[in-house]
Amino acid sequence: MSFLSRVMVLKSRAHFSASTSGFTDHAAFEGARKRRATQAKTRVGLLIFGFIAFYGVVGGRLVQYGMTQPETVSSIAPADRLMASRPDLLDRNGEVLATDIRTVSLFAEPHRIVDVDEAIEKLQTVLPDLDTRGTYQKLKSESRFQWLRRQLTPKQQSQILALGIPGIGFRPEKRRFYPGGHTAAHVVGHVNIDNRGVAGMERYLDNQGLADLTALGMTSDQPLEPVKLSIDLRVQAIVREVVADAIQKFKAIGAGAVVINVHTGEILAMASLPDYDPNNPAEGAKEGWLNRMSNGTFEMGSTFKSFTIAMGLDSGKVHIGDSFDARAPIRIGGFTIKDFHGKGRILSVPEIFQYSSNIGTAKIADTVGIEGHKEFLTRLGLLTKMQTELPEVAQPSQPRVWKKINSVTISFGHGVSTTPLQTAIAGAALVNGGKLIEPTFLPRTVAQADQVAKQVLQPGASKDMRFLFEWNGVNGSGRNARVEGFNVGGKTGTADKVVNGRYVHDKNFNAFLSAFPMDKPEYVVLSFIDEPKTDKGNGAALAGTSAAPMVHDIITRSAAILGVKPKFGKDGSALLVSY
């Protein structure tokens, strides 16, 4: 091959080699560019996915928080329990004694409060009595929930809303409302700030299982079936007004009265003063919460002579026509028993009752004996705790060992302390044929009462006691309780009170145990007044002039409401009972 030919071949190869090398470099560049683009897209995709996942989690948590109740650090019941219903309490005629009303309560979330001092200053413009120090501590606490004021009025809620305080809110709840206020306070009772019954029939409802159902969350916002009581609101208002007037008239420290159906044991009305307003029970906490009718024990004085004489008649050892020597005082154990207004002669059983003879009564008790005396009072329920729905019931007191001196003094009402209500219940047994019927604050028929009644007195003895009650009403200390046409009978009791371990004569506990109409008793009315003063204020008033007139006023105003019709003769005069 010539030189030129060889040169041309070499040039041709060199050109091909150069062409091949250029193609290879271009392909490598394109590959690297595509890899970088893919990597960039992958990074952007990962970044977008990360943002979506992050904000998705945040959004999901916000939705979750929005659909659940905030967790609170509080001892107060949750909202569903704050809105739990209580049944309405009604009187026997359907009048409302207690009901639920909707209200709201003010709370704070301390972690959301921006300026504690400013928040307190604003709240005080609506709630001037707000506890500044206590509220400051609450708002500065690390808890996430604090009550500031329970049960606001709608006006207060509106005014606080207008303040626009961050971290302040309201929770709905229910509040118990008592339309009658003081009228039946000790019977109806009241509830605490959490709508739980703490006294009276309100507490009885909780003890019957309402509190347990509420604690389990089994009560709801739906109204419950009303509970009807035996109370007649009309009679209740009369009784309370009479009791209040007596306290004012005689400047007494307390008084009370009760009206009982003798055939059913139903309490138609019961008042004890001082009392309180269940809508604001704290104001009466000092003295008003004590229900003296069922939760106060007193020496009932000469009203106990009714039971002593009934005991003698029931035993068969004493008869209505018997007489006892009351001429000389009884001296026993260093004590002298004498009559307050002694007649100085032999007295018949009706005269012993009429003149309230301590000597004659003591001799009747001695005829029966110590053990028989104690057994009879126990049979009448006067020495044991009374059983009824009302939670506030006191335990009577009696001597640990009964000696003759105890039996003598107890025969006329000293030495045993019992409640006025159970005294009235025992009194009902004296006139209703001898049946002891536990008192009830719920409606009860005669048939239902007969199922729980206990025969504690012979019917004949009960008939004699009706005569004695009527006799004393016409001729004795019960005259001031008489109401034309209604044959009111009963027994007064004026008991000296014990001060520093000694009986004093200028402080009395007076009572009057009565029934009407005595020809066929329907109701027992017992009144009492604690430490009444005479008009001149220089001595203690007697039961005949203080407690008996209370019964007169109650029967005068309520007999028609109770359905008792008066009886008059052809000349318009009241008929007397014939035995």
Coordinates of C-alpha atoms in Angstrom, one line a residue:
M1 CA 0.0 0.0 0.0
S2 CA 1.4 3.4 -1.0
F3 CA 2.3 6.0 1.6
L4 CA -0.7 8.1 0.6
S5 CA -3.1 5.3 0.8
R6 CA -1.7 4.4 4.3
V7 CA -2.1 8.0 5.4
M8 CA -5.7 8.1 4.2
V9 CA -6.5 4.9 6.1
L10 CA -5.0 6.3 9.3
K11 CA -6.9 9.6 8.9
S12 CA -10.1 7.6 8.3
R13 CA -9.5 5.5 11.5
A14 CA -8.6 8.6 13.5
H15 CA -11.8 10.3 12.4
F16 CA -13.9 7.3 13.3
S17 CA -12.2 7.0 16.6
A18 CA -12.9 10.7 17.3
S19 CA -16.5 10.3 16.3
T20 CA -17.0 7.3 18.5
S21 CA -15.5 9.0 21.5
G22 CA -17.8 12.1 21.2
F23 CA -20.9 9.9 21.1
T24 CA -19.9 8.1 24.3
D25 CA -19.3 11.4 26.2
H26 CA -22.8 12.7 25.2
A27 CA -24.6 9.5 26.3
A28 CA -22.9 9.6 29.7
F29 CA -24.0 13.2 30.2
E30 CA -27.6 12.5 29.4
G31 CA -27.7 9.6 31.8
A32 CA -26.3 11.6 34.7
R33 CA -28.8 14.4 34.0
K34 CA -31.7 12.0 34.1
R35 CA -30.6 10.5 37.4
R36 CA -30.3 13.9 39.0
A37 CA -33.9 14.8 37.9
T38 CA -35.3 11.6 39.3
Q39 CA -33.5 12.2 42.6
A40 CA -34.9 15.7 42.8
K41 CA -38.5 14.5 42.1
T42 CA -38.1 11.8 44.8
R43 CA -36.9 14.4 47.4
V44 CA -39.8 16.8 46.6
G45 CA -42.3 13.9 46.8
L46 CA -40.9 12.9 50.2
L47 CA -41.1 16.5 51.4
I48 CA -44.7 16.8 50.3
F49 CA -45.6 13.5 51.9
G50 CA -44.0 14.6 55.1
F51 CA -45.9 17.9 55.2
I52 CA -49.2 16.1 54.4
A53 CA -48.6 13.5 57.2
F54 CA -47.6 16.2 59.7
Y55 CA -50.6 18.4 59.1
G56 CA -52.9 15.4 58.9
V57 CA -51.9 14.3 62.4
V58 CA -52.3 17.9 63.7
G59 CA -55.8 18.2 62.1
G60 CA -56.8 14.8 63.3
R61 CA -55.9 15.7 66.9
L62 CA -57.8 18.9 66.7
V63 CA -60.9 17.1 65.5
Q64 CA -60.5 14.6 68.4
Y65 CA -60.2 17.4 70.9
G66 CA -63.2 19.1 69.5
M67 CA -65.4 16.0 69.8
T68 CA -64.4 15.1 73.4
Q69 CA -65.1 16.8 76.7
P70 CA -62.0 18.4 78.3
E71 CA -60.5 16.5 81.1
T72 CA -60.9 18.4 84.4
V73 CA -59.2 18.1 87.7
S74 CA -62.2 18.6 90.1
S75 CA -64.0 16.8 92.8
I76 CA -67.3 18.0 91.4
A77 CA -69.6 15.6 89.6
P78 CA -69.4 15.5 85.8
A79 CA -72.0 17.4 83.7
D80 CA -74.3 14.4 83.3
R81 CA -74.6 14.1 87.0
L82 CA -75.0 17.8 87.6
M83 CA -78.0 17.6 85.3
A84 CA -79.5 14.5 86.9
S85 CA -83.1 14.9 87.9
R86 CA -84.8 14.6 91.3
P87 CA -88.5 13.8 91.5
D88 CA -90.8 16.6 92.4
L89 CA -92.2 16.5 95.9
L90 CA -95.9 17.2 96.1
D91 CA -98.4 17.6 98.9
R92 CA -101.4 15.3 99.2
N93 CA -103.4 17.5 96.8
G94 CA -100.7 17.8 94.1
E95 CA -99.3 21.2 95.2
V96 CA -95.6 21.4 94.5
L97 CA -93.3 21.4 97.5
A98 CA -90.0 20.9 95.7
T99 CA -88.9 20.9 92.1
D100 CA -85.9 21.2 89.8
I101 CA -85.0 24.3 87.8
R102 CA -82.3 24.7 85.3
T103 CA -79.3 27.0 86.1
V104 CA -75.7 27.4 85.2
S105 CA -72.5 27.6 87.2
L106 CA -69.3 29.6 86.5
F107 CA -66.0 27.8 86.1
A108 CA -62.5 28.8 85.0
E109 CA -59.6 27.1 83.1
P110 CA -56.6 28.6 84.9
H111 CA -54.2 27.7 82.1
R112 CA -56.1 29.9 79.7
I113 CA -56.4 32.9 82.0
V114 CA -54.2 35.7 80.5
D115 CA -54.3 38.2 83.4
V116 CA -55.5 36.9 86.7
D117 CA -55.8 40.3 88.4
E118 CA -57.8 41.7 85.5
A119 CA -60.1 38.7 85.4
I120 CA -60.9 39.0 89.1
E121 CA -61.5 42.8 88.9
K122 CA -64.0 42.2 86.0
L123 CA -65.8 39.4 87.8
Q124 CA -66.2 41.5 90.9
T125 CA -68.3 44.0 88.9
V126 CA -70.9 41.3 88.6
L127 CA -70.1 39.3 91.8
P128 CA -69.1 41.9 94.4
D129 CA -69.0 39.3 97.1
L130 CA -66.5 37.1 95.3
D131 CA -63.8 35.8 97.5
T132 CA -60.8 37.6 96.1
R133 CA -58.0 35.6 97.8
G134 CA -59.6 32.3 97.2
T135 CA -60.4 33.1 93.5
Y136 CA -56.8 34.3 93.0
Q137 CA -55.5 31.0 94.3
K138 CA -57.8 29.0 92.1
L139 CA -56.8 31.0 89.0
K140 CA -53.1 30.7 89.8
S141 CA -53.3 26.9 90.3
E142 CA -52.0 24.3 87.9
S143 CA -55.3 22.6 87.6
R144 CA -57.3 22.8 84.3
F145 CA -60.7 23.3 86.0
Q146 CA -61.9 25.3 89.0
W147 CA -65.5 26.2 90.1
L148 CA -65.8 29.9 90.8
R149 CA -69.5 30.3 91.6
R150 CA -72.3 27.7 91.6
Q151 CA -75.9 28.4 90.4
L152 CA -75.9 31.8 88.9
T153 CA -78.9 33.8 87.9
P154 CA -79.6 34.3 84.2
K155 CA -78.8 38.0 84.7
Q156 CA -75.4 37.2 86.2
Q157 CA -74.6 34.9 83.4
S158 CA -75.5 37.5 80.8
Q159 CA -73.4 40.1 82.5
I160 CA -70.3 37.9 82.9
L161 CA -70.6 36.8 79.2
A162 CA -70.5 40.5 78.3
L163 CA -67.1 40.9 80.1
G164 CA -65.4 38.6 77.5
I165 CA -62.9 37.1 79.9
P166 CA -60.8 34.3 78.3
G167 CA -60.7 31.0 80.2
I168 CA -64.1 31.6 81.8
G169 CA -67.1 29.4 81.0
F170 CA -70.4 28.0 82.2
R171 CA -71.7 24.5 82.9
P172 CA -75.5 23.7 83.0
E173 CA -76.8 22.0 86.1
K174 CA -80.0 21.8 88.1
R175 CA -81.0 23.6 91.3
R176 CA -83.7 22.6 93.8
F177 CA -86.4 25.1 94.3
Y178 CA -88.9 25.2 97.1
P179 CA -91.9 27.4 96.2
G180 CA -93.2 27.5 99.8
G181 CA -89.9 28.6 101.4
H182 CA -90.1 28.2 105.2
T183 CA -93.6 26.7 105.1
A184 CA -92.7 23.0 105.3
A185 CA -88.9 23.3 105.8
H186 CA -88.4 20.5 108.3
V187 CA -90.7 18.1 106.5
V188 CA -89.4 18.6 103.0
G189 CA -85.8 19.2 104.0
H190 CA -83.2 20.5 101.5
V191 CA -80.4 19.5 99.2
N192 CA -76.7 20.5 99.1
I193 CA -74.9 22.4 96.3
D194 CA -74.7 19.2 94.2
N195 CA -78.5 18.5 94.5
R196 CA -78.1 15.7 97.0
G197 CA -80.6 15.4 99.8
V198 CA -79.2 16.2 103.2
A199 CA -82.3 16.6 105.4
G200 CA -86.0 15.8 105.6
M201 CA -87.8 13.9 102.9
E202 CA -85.2 15.0 100.4
R203 CA -82.7 12.9 102.3
Y204 CA -85.2 10.1 102.6
L205 CA -85.4 9.9 98.8
D206 CA -81.6 9.6 98.5
N207 CA -81.6 6.9 101.2
Q208 CA -84.2 4.9 99.2
G209 CA -81.7 4.5 96.3
L210 CA -81.8 7.8 94.4
A211 CA -78.3 8.7 95.5
D212 CA -76.9 5.4 94.4
L213 CA -78.6 5.7 91.0
T214 CA -77.2 9.2 90.5
A215 CA -73.7 8.0 91.5
L216 CA -73.9 5.3 88.8
G217 CA -75.1 7.8 86.2
M218 CA -78.4 6.0 85.9
T219 CA -80.5 9.1 86.4
S220 CA -80.9 11.4 83.4
D221 CA -82.1 14.9 82.5
Q222 CA -85.6 13.5 82.0
P223 CA -88.1 14.3 84.8
L224 CA -88.9 11.5 87.3
E225 CA -92.2 10.4 88.6
P226 CA -93.3 12.9 91.4
V227 CA -93.4 11.8 95.0
K228 CA -96.6 12.7 96.9
L229 CA -96.4 13.4 100.6
S230 CA -99.1 13.2 103.3
I231 CA -98.8 16.9 104.0
D232 CA -101.7 19.2 103.3
L233 CA -100.0 22.5 102.3
R234 CA -103.1 24.5 103.3
V235 CA -103.1 23.1 106.8
Q236 CA -99.3 23.2 107.0
A237 CA -99.3 27.0 106.3
I238 CA -101.9 27.5 109.0
V239 CA -99.9 25.5 111.6
R240 CA -96.7 27.3 110.9
E241 CA -98.3 30.7 111.1
V242 CA -99.9 29.8 114.5
V243 CA -96.6 28.6 115.8
A244 CA -94.8 31.7 114.6
D245 CA -97.4 34.0 116.2
A246 CA -97.1 32.1 119.5
I247 CA -93.3 32.6 119.6
Q248 CA -93.8 36.3 119.0
K249 CA -96.6 36.7 121.5
F250 CA -94.9 34.8 124.3
K251 CA -91.3 35.7 123.5
A252 CA -90.4 32.0 123.5
I253 CA -87.2 30.4 122.3
G254 CA -89.1 27.8 120.2
A255 CA -92.4 26.2 119.5
G256 CA -94.1 23.6 117.3
A257 CA -97.2 21.8 116.4
V258 CA -98.4 18.7 114.5
V259 CA -101.7 17.4 113.1
I260 CA -102.1 13.6 112.7
N261 CA -104.8 11.4 111.3
V262 CA -105.5 9.0 114.2
H263 CA -106.6 6.2 111.9
T264 CA -103.8 6.2 109.3
G265 CA -100.8 7.8 111.2
E266 CA -100.5 10.3 108.3
I267 CA -98.8 13.6 109.2
L268 CA -101.1 16.3 107.8
A269 CA -99.0 19.2 109.0
M270 CA -95.9 19.6 111.2
A271 CA -94.0 22.8 112.1
S272 CA -91.1 23.5 114.3
L273 CA -89.7 27.0 114.8
P274 CA -87.1 28.5 114.5
D275 CA -86.8 27.1 111.0
Y276 CA -85.1 28.1 107.8
D277 CA -85.6 28.6 104.1
P278 CA -84.6 25.5 102.1
N279 CA -83.7 27.7 99.2
N280 CA -81.0 29.2 101.3
P281 CA -80.4 26.7 104.2
A282 CA -77.1 28.2 105.3
E283 CA -78.8 31.2 106.8
G284 CA -80.7 29.0 109.3
A285 CA -77.8 26.7 110.2
K286 CA -77.3 28.0 113.7
E287 CA -80.8 27.1 115.2
G288 CA -83.2 26.6 112.3
W289 CA -82.0 23.2 111.3
L290 CA -83.1 21.6 114.5
N291 CA -86.5 19.9 114.1
R292 CA -87.8 20.1 117.6
M293 CA -90.9 18.0 116.8
S294 CA -89.0 14.8 115.9
N295 CA -85.3 15.5 116.7
G296 CA -85.6 17.3 120.0
T297 CA -86.3 15.5 123.3
F298 CA -88.1 17.2 126.2
E299 CA -89.8 16.3 129.5
M300 CA -93.4 16.5 128.4
G301 CA -94.8 17.3 131.8
S302 CA -98.4 16.5 132.7
T303 CA -99.3 15.3 129.2
F304 CA -97.7 12.1 130.5
K305 CA -100.5 11.8 133.1
S306 CA -102.7 10.7 130.1
F307 CA -100.5 7.7 129.6
T308 CA -100.3 6.9 133.3
I309 CA -104.1 6.9 133.8
A310 CA -104.5 4.9 130.5
M311 CA -102.0 2.4 131.9
G312 CA -104.0 2.0 135.1
L313 CA -107.3 1.6 133.1
D314 CA -105.7 -0.9 130.7
S315 CA -104.2 -3.0 133.5
G316 CA -107.7 -3.6 135.0
K317 CA -106.3 -2.5 138.4
V318 CA -107.9 1.0 138.1
H319 CA -111.4 1.8 137.0
I320 CA -112.9 5.1 135.8
G321 CA -115.0 5.3 138.9
D322 CA -112.2 4.8 141.4
S323 CA -110.9 7.4 143.8
F324 CA -107.4 8.1 145.3
D325 CA -106.4 10.0 148.4
A326 CA -104.7 13.2 147.4
R327 CA -104.8 15.0 150.8
A328 CA -101.2 14.5 151.8
P329 CA -97.9 15.0 149.8
I330 CA -95.9 11.9 149.0
R331 CA -92.4 11.8 150.6
I332 CA -89.9 9.4 148.9
G333 CA -86.2 9.2 148.5
G334 CA -85.7 12.7 150.1
F335 CA -88.2 14.2 147.7
T336 CA -91.7 15.6 148.4
I337 CA -94.3 15.1 145.7
K338 CA -97.2 17.6 146.0
D339 CA -99.9 19.1 143.8
F340 CA -99.5 22.5 142.1
H341 CA -103.0 23.5 143.0
G342 CA -103.9 20.8 145.5
K343 CA -107.5 20.2 146.5
G344 CA -106.6 18.5 149.8
R345 CA -109.1 15.8 149.4
I346 CA -109.9 12.4 147.9
L347 CA -110.1 12.7 144.1
S348 CA -111.9 10.5 141.5
V349 CA -110.0 9.4 138.4
P350 CA -111.6 12.2 136.2
E351 CA -110.8 14.7 138.9
I352 CA -107.2 13.6 139.0
F353 CA -107.1 14.2 135.3
Q354 CA -109.0 17.5 135.5
Y355 CA -106.9 19.0 138.4
S356 CA -103.7 17.4 137.1
S357 CA -102.9 15.9 140.5
N358 CA -99.4 14.7 140.8
I359 CA -100.3 12.8 144.0
G360 CA -103.2 10.9 142.5
T361 CA -101.2 10.1 139.3
A362 CA -98.3 8.8 141.3
K363 CA -100.6 6.5 143.3
I364 CA -102.1 5.1 140.0
A365 CA -98.6 4.3 138.8
D366 CA -97.8 2.7 142.1
T367 CA -100.9 0.5 141.7
V368 CA -99.5 -0.9 138.4
G369 CA -95.9 -1.2 139.6
I370 CA -92.5 -0.2 138.3
E371 CA -92.1 -3.0 135.7
G372 CA -95.6 -2.6 134.5
H373 CA -95.1 1.1 134.1
K374 CA -91.9 0.7 132.1
E375 CA -93.4 -2.0 129.9
F376 CA -96.5 0.1 129.1
L377 CA -94.5 3.2 128.1
T378 CA -92.3 0.9 125.9
R379 CA -95.5 -0.6 124.4
L380 CA -96.6 2.9 123.5
G381 CA -93.3 3.6 121.8
L382 CA -92.3 6.4 124.2
L383 CA -89.0 4.9 125.3
T384 CA -87.7 3.7 122.0
K385 CA -86.6 5.6 118.8
M386 CA -89.6 6.3 116.6
Q387 CA -89.7 4.7 113.2
T388 CA -90.8 6.9 110.3
E389 CA -89.5 8.1 106.9
L390 CA -88.1 11.4 108.3
P391 CA -84.3 10.9 109.0
E392 CA -84.2 13.4 111.9
V393 CA -85.5 11.4 114.8
A394 CA -84.0 11.5 118.3
Q395 CA -83.6 8.7 120.8
P396 CA -85.6 9.2 124.0
S397 CA -83.9 9.1 127.3
Q398 CA -84.9 7.3 130.5
P399 CA -83.2 6.2 133.8
R400 CA -80.7 3.3 133.5
V401 CA -82.4 1.7 136.4
W402 CA -86.0 2.3 137.3
K403 CA -86.6 2.8 141.0
K404 CA -89.8 3.7 142.7
I405 CA -88.9 7.4 142.7
N406 CA -88.3 7.2 139.0
S407 CA -91.7 5.6 138.4
V408 CA -93.4 8.3 140.6
T409 CA -91.8 11.3 138.8
I410 CA -92.2 9.7 135.3
S411 CA -95.9 9.2 136.0
F412 CA -96.4 13.0 135.8
G413 CA -93.8 13.7 133.1
H414 CA -90.5 14.2 134.8
G415 CA -87.5 11.9 134.4
V416 CA -88.2 10.8 130.8
S417 CA -87.4 12.9 127.8
T418 CA -89.1 12.1 124.5
T419 CA -90.0 13.8 121.3
P420 CA -93.2 15.8 120.9
L421 CA -94.0 13.8 117.7
Q422 CA -93.9 10.4 119.4
T423 CA -95.9 11.8 122.3
A424 CA -98.6 12.8 119.8
I425 CA -98.5 9.3 118.1
A426 CA -98.9 7.7 121.5
G427 CA -101.8 10.1 122.2
A428 CA -103.5 9.0 119.0
A429 CA -103.4 5.4 120.3
L430 CA -105.3 6.5 123.4
V431 CA -108.3 7.8 121.4
N432 CA -108.4 5.7 118.3
G433 CA -109.4 2.4 119.9
G434 CA -106.0 1.5 121.3
K435 CA -104.0 1.1 118.0
L436 CA -100.4 2.3 117.8
I437 CA -99.7 3.3 114.2
E438 CA -96.2 4.5 113.2
P439 CA -96.3 8.0 111.8
T440 CA -95.8 8.5 108.0
F441 CA -95.1 11.4 105.8
L442 CA -96.4 9.5 102.8
P443 CA -100.1 8.8 101.9
R444 CA -101.5 5.8 103.6
T445 CA -105.0 4.3 103.6
V446 CA -106.8 3.0 106.7
A447 CA -106.4 -0.5 105.3
Q448 CA -102.7 -0.1 104.9
A449 CA -102.5 1.4 108.4
D450 CA -104.4 -1.6 109.9
Q451 CA -101.7 -3.9 108.5
V452 CA -98.9 -2.1 110.5
A453 CA -101.0 -1.2 113.6
K454 CA -100.3 -2.7 117.0
Q455 CA -103.1 -3.1 119.6
V456 CA -101.5 -1.5 122.7
L457 CA -104.6 -0.5 124.7
Q458 CA -107.9 -2.2 125.3
P459 CA -110.8 -0.6 123.4
G460 CA -112.6 -0.1 126.7
A461 CA -109.6 1.8 128.1
S462 CA -109.5 3.9 124.9
K463 CA -113.2 4.8 125.3
D464 CA -112.5 5.9 128.9
M465 CA -109.6 8.1 127.7
R466 CA -111.9 9.8 125.2
F467 CA -114.2 10.6 128.0
L468 CA -111.4 12.0 130.1
F469 CA -110.0 14.1 127.3
E470 CA -113.5 15.5 126.7
W471 CA -114.0 16.1 130.4
N472 CA -110.8 18.1 130.8
G473 CA -111.7 20.1 127.6
V474 CA -115.0 21.1 129.1
N475 CA -114.1 21.4 132.8
G476 CA -110.3 21.6 133.1
S477 CA -107.2 23.1 131.6
G478 CA -108.2 22.3 128.1
R479 CA -111.0 25.0 128.0
N480 CA -108.8 27.4 126.1
A481 CA -108.5 24.9 123.2
R482 CA -112.3 24.4 122.8
V483 CA -113.8 25.2 119.4
E484 CA -117.5 25.5 119.1
G485 CA -119.0 22.4 117.5
F486 CA -115.8 20.4 117.3
N487 CA -115.6 18.8 120.8
V488 CA -111.9 19.4 121.4
G489 CA -110.5 17.5 124.3
G490 CA -107.0 17.1 125.7
K491 CA -104.4 17.4 128.4
T492 CA -102.0 20.3 129.2
G493 CA -98.5 19.8 130.4
T494 CA -96.4 22.5 132.1
A495 CA -92.9 21.2 132.9
D496 CA -90.2 23.0 134.7
K497 CA -87.0 22.9 132.7
V498 CA -83.7 21.7 134.1
V499 CA -80.9 24.3 134.3
N500 CA -77.5 23.2 135.6
G501 CA -78.9 20.0 136.9
R502 CA -81.8 21.6 138.8
Y503 CA -85.4 22.3 138.0
V504 CA -86.2 26.0 137.8
H505 CA -89.7 27.5 138.1
D506 CA -89.3 30.5 135.7
K507 CA -88.6 28.4 132.6
N508 CA -91.2 26.1 131.3
F509 CA -91.7 23.7 128.5
N510 CA -95.4 23.7 127.8
A511 CA -97.5 21.3 125.7
F512 CA -101.1 20.5 124.9
L513 CA -102.1 17.0 123.7
S514 CA -105.5 17.1 122.1
A515 CA -107.9 15.3 119.8
F516 CA -111.1 16.2 118.0
P517 CA -114.0 15.6 117.6
M518 CA -114.1 13.6 120.8
D519 CA -117.3 11.7 120.0
K520 CA -115.4 10.1 117.1
P521 CA -111.8 11.3 117.0
E522 CA -110.3 11.9 113.6
Y523 CA -107.2 14.0 114.3
V524 CA -104.7 14.5 117.1
V525 CA -103.2 18.0 117.5
L526 CA -100.2 18.5 119.7
S527 CA -98.7 21.9 120.4
F528 CA -95.7 23.0 122.5
I529 CA -93.9 26.2 123.3
D530 CA -90.5 26.4 124.9
E531 CA -89.9 29.0 127.6
P532 CA -92.9 31.2 127.1
K533 CA -93.2 34.5 129.1
T534 CA -96.2 36.2 130.5
D535 CA -97.5 39.4 129.0
K536 CA -95.6 41.4 131.7
G537 CA -92.5 39.4 131.2
N538 CA -92.1 38.6 134.9
G539 CA -92.8 34.9 134.9
A540 CA -93.4 31.8 132.8
A541 CA -96.7 31.3 131.1
L542 CA -98.7 28.1 131.8
A543 CA -99.7 25.5 129.2
G544 CA -103.3 26.4 129.5
T545 CA -102.7 30.0 128.4
S546 CA -100.0 29.4 125.9
A547 CA -100.0 25.9 124.3
A548 CA -103.8 25.3 124.5
P549 CA -104.7 28.5 122.6
M550 CA -102.4 27.4 119.8
V551 CA -104.5 24.2 119.3
H552 CA -107.7 26.4 119.4
D553 CA -106.4 28.5 116.5
I554 CA -105.2 25.6 114.5
I555 CA -108.5 23.7 114.7
T556 CA -110.6 26.8 114.1
R557 CA -108.8 27.6 110.9
S558 CA -108.2 24.0 109.6
A559 CA -111.1 21.8 110.7
A560 CA -113.1 22.6 107.6
I561 CA -110.1 22.0 105.3
L562 CA -109.7 18.6 107.0
G563 CA -113.3 17.7 106.3
V564 CA -114.6 17.7 109.9
K565 CA -118.1 19.1 110.2
P566 CA -119.2 20.9 113.3
K567 CA -122.1 19.6 115.4
F568 CA -124.7 22.0 117.0
G569 CA -127.9 21.4 118.9
K570 CA -131.3 22.7 117.8
D571 CA -130.6 25.9 119.8
G572 CA -127.3 26.5 118.0
S573 CA -125.2 25.5 120.9
A574 CA -122.4 22.9 120.6
L575 CA -123.3 19.3 121.4
L576 CA -121.4 17.7 124.3
V577 CA -120.3 14.1 124.1
S578 CA -122.4 11.5 125.9
Y579 CA -120.6 8.4 127.4

